[in-house]
């Protein structure tokens, strides 16, 4: 049986990823922070934004950590 990979063409698969990716993209745009720096500071993973842009579906714990980082940085701005 073939395996399915996440695709931005499939709205069902993208529905979970898109909200947090949109939040990350808005944060990056507002702050000028690079995606690699964001990933390193938020998770210790410089590729997280790039991977999400390519279809990586983050776990709920990862989403929570990304949102906590954005909230903390926004509060400190």
C-alpha atoms as an extended CHARMM CRD file, in Angstrom:
* protein
*
        77  EXT
         1         1  UNK       CA              0.0000000000        0.0000000000        0.0000000000  PROA      1               0.0000000000
         2         2  UNK       CA              1.4810000000        3.3910000000       -0.9660000000  PROA      2               0.0000000000
         3         3  UNK       CA              2.1750000000        5.9020000000        1.7630000000  PROA      3               0.0000000000
         4         4  UNK       CA              0.7930000000        9.4170000000        1.6190000000  PROA      4               0.0000000000
         5         5  UNK       CA              2.9460000000       12.3950000000        2.2820000000  PROA      5               0.0000000000
         6         6  UNK       CA              1.6380000000       15.7870000000        3.3890000000  PROA      6               0.0000000000
         7         7  UNK       CA              0.9610000000       18.1170000000        0.5200000000  PROA      7               0.0000000000
         8         8  UNK       CA              0.0670000000       21.7720000000        0.4310000000  PROA      8               0.0000000000
         9         9  UNK       CA             -2.3560000000       20.8140000000       -2.3740000000  PROA      9               0.0000000000
        10        10  UNK       CA             -4.4520000000       18.8000000000        0.0580000000  PROA      10              0.0000000000
        11        11  UNK       CA             -6.4200000000       21.2190000000        2.2770000000  PROA      11              0.0000000000
        12        12  UNK       CA             -7.2660000000       18.4780000000        4.7910000000  PROA      12              0.0000000000
        13        13  UNK       CA             -3.6220000000       17.6740000000        5.4590000000  PROA      13              0.0000000000
        14        14  UNK       CA             -2.6230000000       21.3450000000        5.4340000000  PROA      14              0.0000000000
        15        15  UNK       CA             -5.3730000000       22.4690000000        7.8240000000  PROA      15              0.0000000000
        16        16  UNK       CA             -3.3910000000       21.6880000000       10.9930000000  PROA      16              0.0000000000
        17        17  UNK       CA             -0.1000000000       23.0400000000        9.7360000000  PROA      17              0.0000000000
        18        18  UNK       CA             -1.2950000000       26.2500000000        8.1110000000  PROA      18              0.0000000000
        19        19  UNK       CA             -2.4400000000       28.1710000000       11.2040000000  PROA      19              0.0000000000
        20        20  UNK       CA              0.8530000000       27.8110000000       13.0530000000  PROA      20              0.0000000000
        21        21  UNK       CA              2.8940000000       28.3530000000        9.8960000000  PROA      21              0.0000000000
        22        22  UNK       CA              0.9070000000       31.5140000000        9.2180000000  PROA      22              0.0000000000
        23        23  UNK       CA              1.6230000000       32.6810000000       12.7730000000  PROA      23              0.0000000000
        24        24  UNK       CA              5.3270000000       31.9620000000       12.3270000000  PROA      24              0.0000000000
        25        25  UNK       CA              5.4380000000       33.7300000000        8.9550000000  PROA      25              0.0000000000
        26        26  UNK       CA              3.6830000000       36.7880000000       10.4300000000  PROA      26              0.0000000000
        27        27  UNK       CA              6.1450000000       36.8390000000       13.3420000000  PROA      27              0.0000000000
        28        28  UNK       CA              9.1330000000       36.5620000000       10.9980000000  PROA      28              0.0000000000
        29        29  UNK       CA              7.7770000000       39.3530000000        8.8230000000  PROA      29              0.0000000000
        30        30  UNK       CA              7.0900000000       41.6260000000       11.8020000000  PROA      30              0.0000000000
        31        31  UNK       CA             10.4500000000       41.0610000000       13.4820000000  PROA      31              0.0000000000
        32        32  UNK       CA             12.7880000000       40.5040000000       10.5550000000  PROA      32              0.0000000000
        33        33  UNK       CA             14.1050000000       37.3890000000       12.2820000000  PROA      33              0.0000000000
        34        34  UNK       CA             15.4870000000       34.7600000000        9.9210000000  PROA      34              0.0000000000
        35        35  UNK       CA             13.7300000000       31.3860000000        9.7670000000  PROA      35              0.0000000000
        36        36  UNK       CA             16.8930000000       29.5860000000       10.9040000000  PROA      36              0.0000000000
        37        37  UNK       CA             17.3670000000       31.8520000000       13.9310000000  PROA      37              0.0000000000
        38        38  UNK       CA             13.6850000000       31.4850000000       14.8350000000  PROA      38              0.0000000000
        39        39  UNK       CA             13.9710000000       27.6990000000       14.7040000000  PROA      39              0.0000000000
        40        40  UNK       CA             17.1480000000       27.6600000000       16.7790000000  PROA      40              0.0000000000
        41        41  UNK       CA             15.7770000000       29.9450000000       19.4650000000  PROA      41              0.0000000000
        42        42  UNK       CA             12.3280000000       28.3610000000       19.6050000000  PROA      42              0.0000000000
        43        43  UNK       CA             13.2240000000       24.6710000000       19.3100000000  PROA      43              0.0000000000
        44        44  UNK       CA             16.9300000000       24.2490000000       18.7280000000  PROA      44              0.0000000000
        45        45  UNK       CA             16.0820000000       23.2350000000       15.1360000000  PROA      45              0.0000000000
        46        46  UNK       CA             17.2020000000       25.6890000000       12.4440000000  PROA      46              0.0000000000
        47        47  UNK       CA             15.2370000000       23.8120000000        9.7680000000  PROA      47              0.0000000000
        48        48  UNK       CA             11.7990000000       23.7730000000       11.4120000000  PROA      48              0.0000000000
        49        49  UNK       CA             10.3790000000       26.6660000000        9.3620000000  PROA      49              0.0000000000
        50        50  UNK       CA             11.8610000000       25.3440000000        6.1360000000  PROA      50              0.0000000000
        51        51  UNK       CA             10.5070000000       21.8860000000        6.8880000000  PROA      51              0.0000000000
        52        52  UNK       CA              7.0270000000       23.2310000000        7.6650000000  PROA      52              0.0000000000
        53        53  UNK       CA              7.0870000000       25.2020000000        4.4220000000  PROA      53              0.0000000000
        54        54  UNK       CA              7.8290000000       21.9120000000        2.6520000000  PROA      54              0.0000000000
        55        55  UNK       CA              4.9500000000       20.1130000000        4.3740000000  PROA      55              0.0000000000
        56        56  UNK       CA              6.2790000000       18.9720000000        7.7580000000  PROA      56              0.0000000000
        57        57  UNK       CA              3.3390000000       18.4760000000       10.0880000000  PROA      57              0.0000000000
        58        58  UNK       CA              4.4660000000       19.5400000000       13.5650000000  PROA      58              0.0000000000
        59        59  UNK       CA              3.3080000000       17.6420000000       16.6310000000  PROA      59              0.0000000000
        60        60  UNK       CA              1.0320000000       19.4330000000       19.0780000000  PROA      60              0.0000000000
        61        61  UNK       CA              3.9290000000       19.7900000000       21.5420000000  PROA      61              0.0000000000
        62        62  UNK       CA              6.0090000000       21.4830000000       18.8340000000  PROA      62              0.0000000000
        63        63  UNK       CA              3.1430000000       23.8220000000       17.9670000000  PROA      63              0.0000000000
        64        64  UNK       CA              2.7970000000       24.7470000000       21.6340000000  PROA      64              0.0000000000
        65        65  UNK       CA              6.5240000000       25.4890000000       21.8970000000  PROA      65              0.0000000000
        66        66  UNK       CA              6.4580000000       27.6500000000       18.7640000000  PROA      66              0.0000000000
        67        67  UNK       CA              3.4850000000       29.6260000000       20.0510000000  PROA      67              0.0000000000
        68        68  UNK       CA              5.0830000000       30.0440000000       23.4860000000  PROA      68              0.0000000000
        69        69  UNK       CA              8.2350000000       31.4160000000       21.8700000000  PROA      69              0.0000000000
        70        70  UNK       CA              6.2450000000       33.8650000000       19.7340000000  PROA      70              0.0000000000
        71        71  UNK       CA              4.2160000000       35.0120000000       22.7660000000  PROA      71              0.0000000000
        72        72  UNK       CA              7.3420000000       35.4530000000       24.8950000000  PROA      72              0.0000000000
        73        73  UNK       CA              9.1960000000       37.3920000000       22.1940000000  PROA      73              0.0000000000
        74        74  UNK       CA              6.1580000000       39.5510000000       21.4290000000  PROA      74              0.0000000000
        75        75  UNK       CA              5.7280000000       40.3790000000       25.1180000000  PROA      75              0.0000000000
        76        76  UNK       CA              9.4050000000       41.3500000000       25.3960000000  PROA      76              0.0000000000
        77        77  UNK       CA              9.3080000000       43.6150000000       22.3350000000  PROA      77              0.0000000000
